[in-house]
Phi, psi and omega in degrees: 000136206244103219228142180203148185260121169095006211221096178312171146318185166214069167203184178318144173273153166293330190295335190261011199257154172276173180292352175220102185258017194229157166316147163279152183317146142293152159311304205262008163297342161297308174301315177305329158332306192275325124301338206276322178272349164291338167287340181276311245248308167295327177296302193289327181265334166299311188292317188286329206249359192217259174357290201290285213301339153285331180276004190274326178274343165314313208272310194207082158331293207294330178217072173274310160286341152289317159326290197279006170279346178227032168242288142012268172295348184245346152299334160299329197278332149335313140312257152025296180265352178261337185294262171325012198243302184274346165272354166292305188313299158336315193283319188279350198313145128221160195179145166014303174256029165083220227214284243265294205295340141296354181272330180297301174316325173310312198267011170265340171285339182267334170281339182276319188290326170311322198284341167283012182225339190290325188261032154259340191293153163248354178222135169337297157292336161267341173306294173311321157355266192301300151026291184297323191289310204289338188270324154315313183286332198275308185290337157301341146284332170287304152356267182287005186251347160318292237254008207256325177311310175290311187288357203183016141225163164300197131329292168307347158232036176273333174299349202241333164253026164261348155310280161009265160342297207313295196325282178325295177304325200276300216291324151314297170312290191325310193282319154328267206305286195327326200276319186300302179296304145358280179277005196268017146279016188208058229249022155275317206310294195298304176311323154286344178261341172256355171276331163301319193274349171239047158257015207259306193279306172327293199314324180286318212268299179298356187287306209247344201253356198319123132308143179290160174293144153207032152358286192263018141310120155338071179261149166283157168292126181294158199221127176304305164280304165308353157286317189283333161293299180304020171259003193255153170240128178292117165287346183286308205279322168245115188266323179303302181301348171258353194261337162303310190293310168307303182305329233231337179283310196289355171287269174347298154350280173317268193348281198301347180258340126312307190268300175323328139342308196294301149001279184314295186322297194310296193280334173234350158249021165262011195111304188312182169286156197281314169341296186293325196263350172270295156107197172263170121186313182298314178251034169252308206298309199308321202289333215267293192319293197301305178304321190294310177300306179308329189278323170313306176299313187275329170318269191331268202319346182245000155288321190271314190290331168276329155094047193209115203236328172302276244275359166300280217299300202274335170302326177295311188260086260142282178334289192312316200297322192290331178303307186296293177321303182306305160320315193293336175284304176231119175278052176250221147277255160359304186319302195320309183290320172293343160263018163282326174297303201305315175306314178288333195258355174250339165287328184309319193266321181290319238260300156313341176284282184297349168306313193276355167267065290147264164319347204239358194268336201295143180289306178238105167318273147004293223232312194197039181290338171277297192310327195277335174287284221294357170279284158318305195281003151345268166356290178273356165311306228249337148310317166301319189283320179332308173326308179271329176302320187297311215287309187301267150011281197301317189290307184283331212242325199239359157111040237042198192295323221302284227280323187296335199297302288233293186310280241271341183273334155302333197269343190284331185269320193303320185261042166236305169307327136332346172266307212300320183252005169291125198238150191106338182264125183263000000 
């Protein structure tokens, strides 16, 4: 986490900022929340959790869990470096279309264009590449699509579109793996078809989503180095905004050494066949969607009627935990889908809560709210590439799949605890 003492924004001072500087929401800017992220979210979990991993076990079975663990981690790393970089760029932006939606356009065209080249490849290391290319891009999209909550709702209704947000990602994990399993006897095929549809859905989603111009928005003048100081956030002076950034990696950990994972659990450690695990792999998304939307949906709405958002976070990962403990007890099938429910019903309910604790932590609302998201959403990135090294680790180093469950249920309780001291949030 990238923490610095003392070091303003490189945006607008709040005196000089109005209290809303981006347009207010439309009716029809909530759902599109929800489409825009069910278009990021299938593209991005068909390719990592289904695509990569058949095309990974095609080029080389033997050293498939290691590949993807270094296809993985080192395309996140990529992210990493691009997500902040483009919500700062984003808070200076100006133009026609506001500070956020050109930069969402960039990065869906250049991930759709990765995605039309990535299922040609035959070697590992070009696979990482482009890899690299599709996860930059995905962060260019995320970045400034962070930060559109804090710009263009109040508080009070940030819980009922961060439900919204929520419908979109689970319904997106689910459709990702189906479709993916689905198209994975072809797998240029599947890569092309997930890059059209989600340059298909971006373009509606900036069409409906516009910003007022903000041309004549106010910027300081740049400074390299003060731009560059301004990625650090003092964890002493905002203790919330770093105890956000932990819990949220360490959920995101737990979660991701399952869903990265999941491919493998299927084929070695219940066993199946590559057939068979594309698949269940398919009727795990299915198993998923429903609890995860009802639990988003009922989260949201009742985070905004309570004003209360921790106890959402620690009933989820109560949930990861409970999931993981059912597989290690029993390796069967019918195990798997039930912990595939339990996975469902605590991301969906952890993904509505933290978002609006997210929003609520940022140091500068206003001024410099993308770069600070995109600082949190580090978290889930740099959780994700972990994810696949703890998994691979546990496997190769710790006796199996047993020792990855075993692993992922400590982390899982750390980023529940890990909530506990973020203080403004109840």
């Amino acid at each position: 986490m990238t923490m610095s003492p003392d070091v303003p924004a490189v945006t607008t001072p709040d005196s000089q900022l109005p209290t809303r500087v981006s347009a207010p929401a439309g009716r029809a800017l909530m759902p599109f929340l929800g489409i825009i992220n069910f278009a990021i979210v299938s593209a991005g979990l068909g390719f990592s959790a289904v695509l990569l991993p058949n095309q990974l076990t095609l080029l080389d079975a033997d050293n498939k869990v290691s590949n993807l663990a270094l296809v993985t981690s080192v395309s996140i790393l990529s992210a990493v470096i691009v997500q902040p970089l483009v919500g700062a760029l984003s808070d200076r932006t100006r133009s026609r279309w506001g500070r956020r939606l050109p930069w969402m356009l960039a990065g869906g065209l250049l991930m759709a264009a990765a995605f039309c080249g990535i299922g040609l490849l035959q070697s590992v290391a070009l696979i990482v590449l482009l890899a690299c290319v599709v996860q930059a891009g995905s962060a260019t999209i995320s970045a400034p699509l962070a930060a559109l909550i804090a710009d263009r709702y109040e508080i009070d209704r940030r819980g009922m579109a961060s439900a919204f947000i929520g419908f979109g990602l689970n319904l997106g994990y689910a459709a990702g793996v189906i479709v993916a399993s689905m198209l994975a006897f072809n797998l240029p095929l599947a890569y092309v078809a997930f890059g059209a549809g989600l340059t298909v859905l971006l373009i509606a989603f900036v069409l409906v989503a516009r910003d007022r111009p903000n041309k004549d928005m106010a910027v300081e003048p740049f400074s390299l180095g003060s731009f560059l100081r301004s990625f650090w956030i003092n964890p002493v002076k905002n203790p919330a905004f770093a105890w956000a950034f932990v819990a949220r990696f360490l959920f995101i950990l737990a979660f991701f050494i399952f869903q990265t994972y999941l491919f493998f659990i299927i084929s070695d450690y219940l066993k199946l066949s590559l057939a068979d695990t594309n698949s269940l792999i398919g009727l795990t998304g299915l198993a998923s969607i429903v609890p995860a939307i009802i639990a988003g949906y009922i989260t949201g709405a009742l985070s905004d009627k309570l004003g209360r958002r921790k106890i959402f976070l620690y009933i989820a990962s109560a949930l990861a935990v409970a999931g993981y403990v059912v597989l290690i007890a029993s390796p069967t099938v019918p195990a798997l889908f039930l912990m595939t429910v339990f996975m469902g019903l605590g991301f969906g309910m952890y993904l509505a809560s933290d978002s609006v604790v997210m929003t609520q932590v940022l140091p500068n609302l206003e001024g410099s709210a993308a770069k600070d998201l995109g600082i949190l959403n580090l978290a889930t990135l740099i959780g994700q590439s972990v994810a696949a090294i703890v998994a691979a680790s546990a496997i190769n180093l710790l006796g199996g799949y047993i020792s990855m469950f075993f692993v992922a249920i400590g982390i899982a309780v750390l980023g529940a605890l890990a909530v506990i001291p973020i203080r403004g949030v109840r």
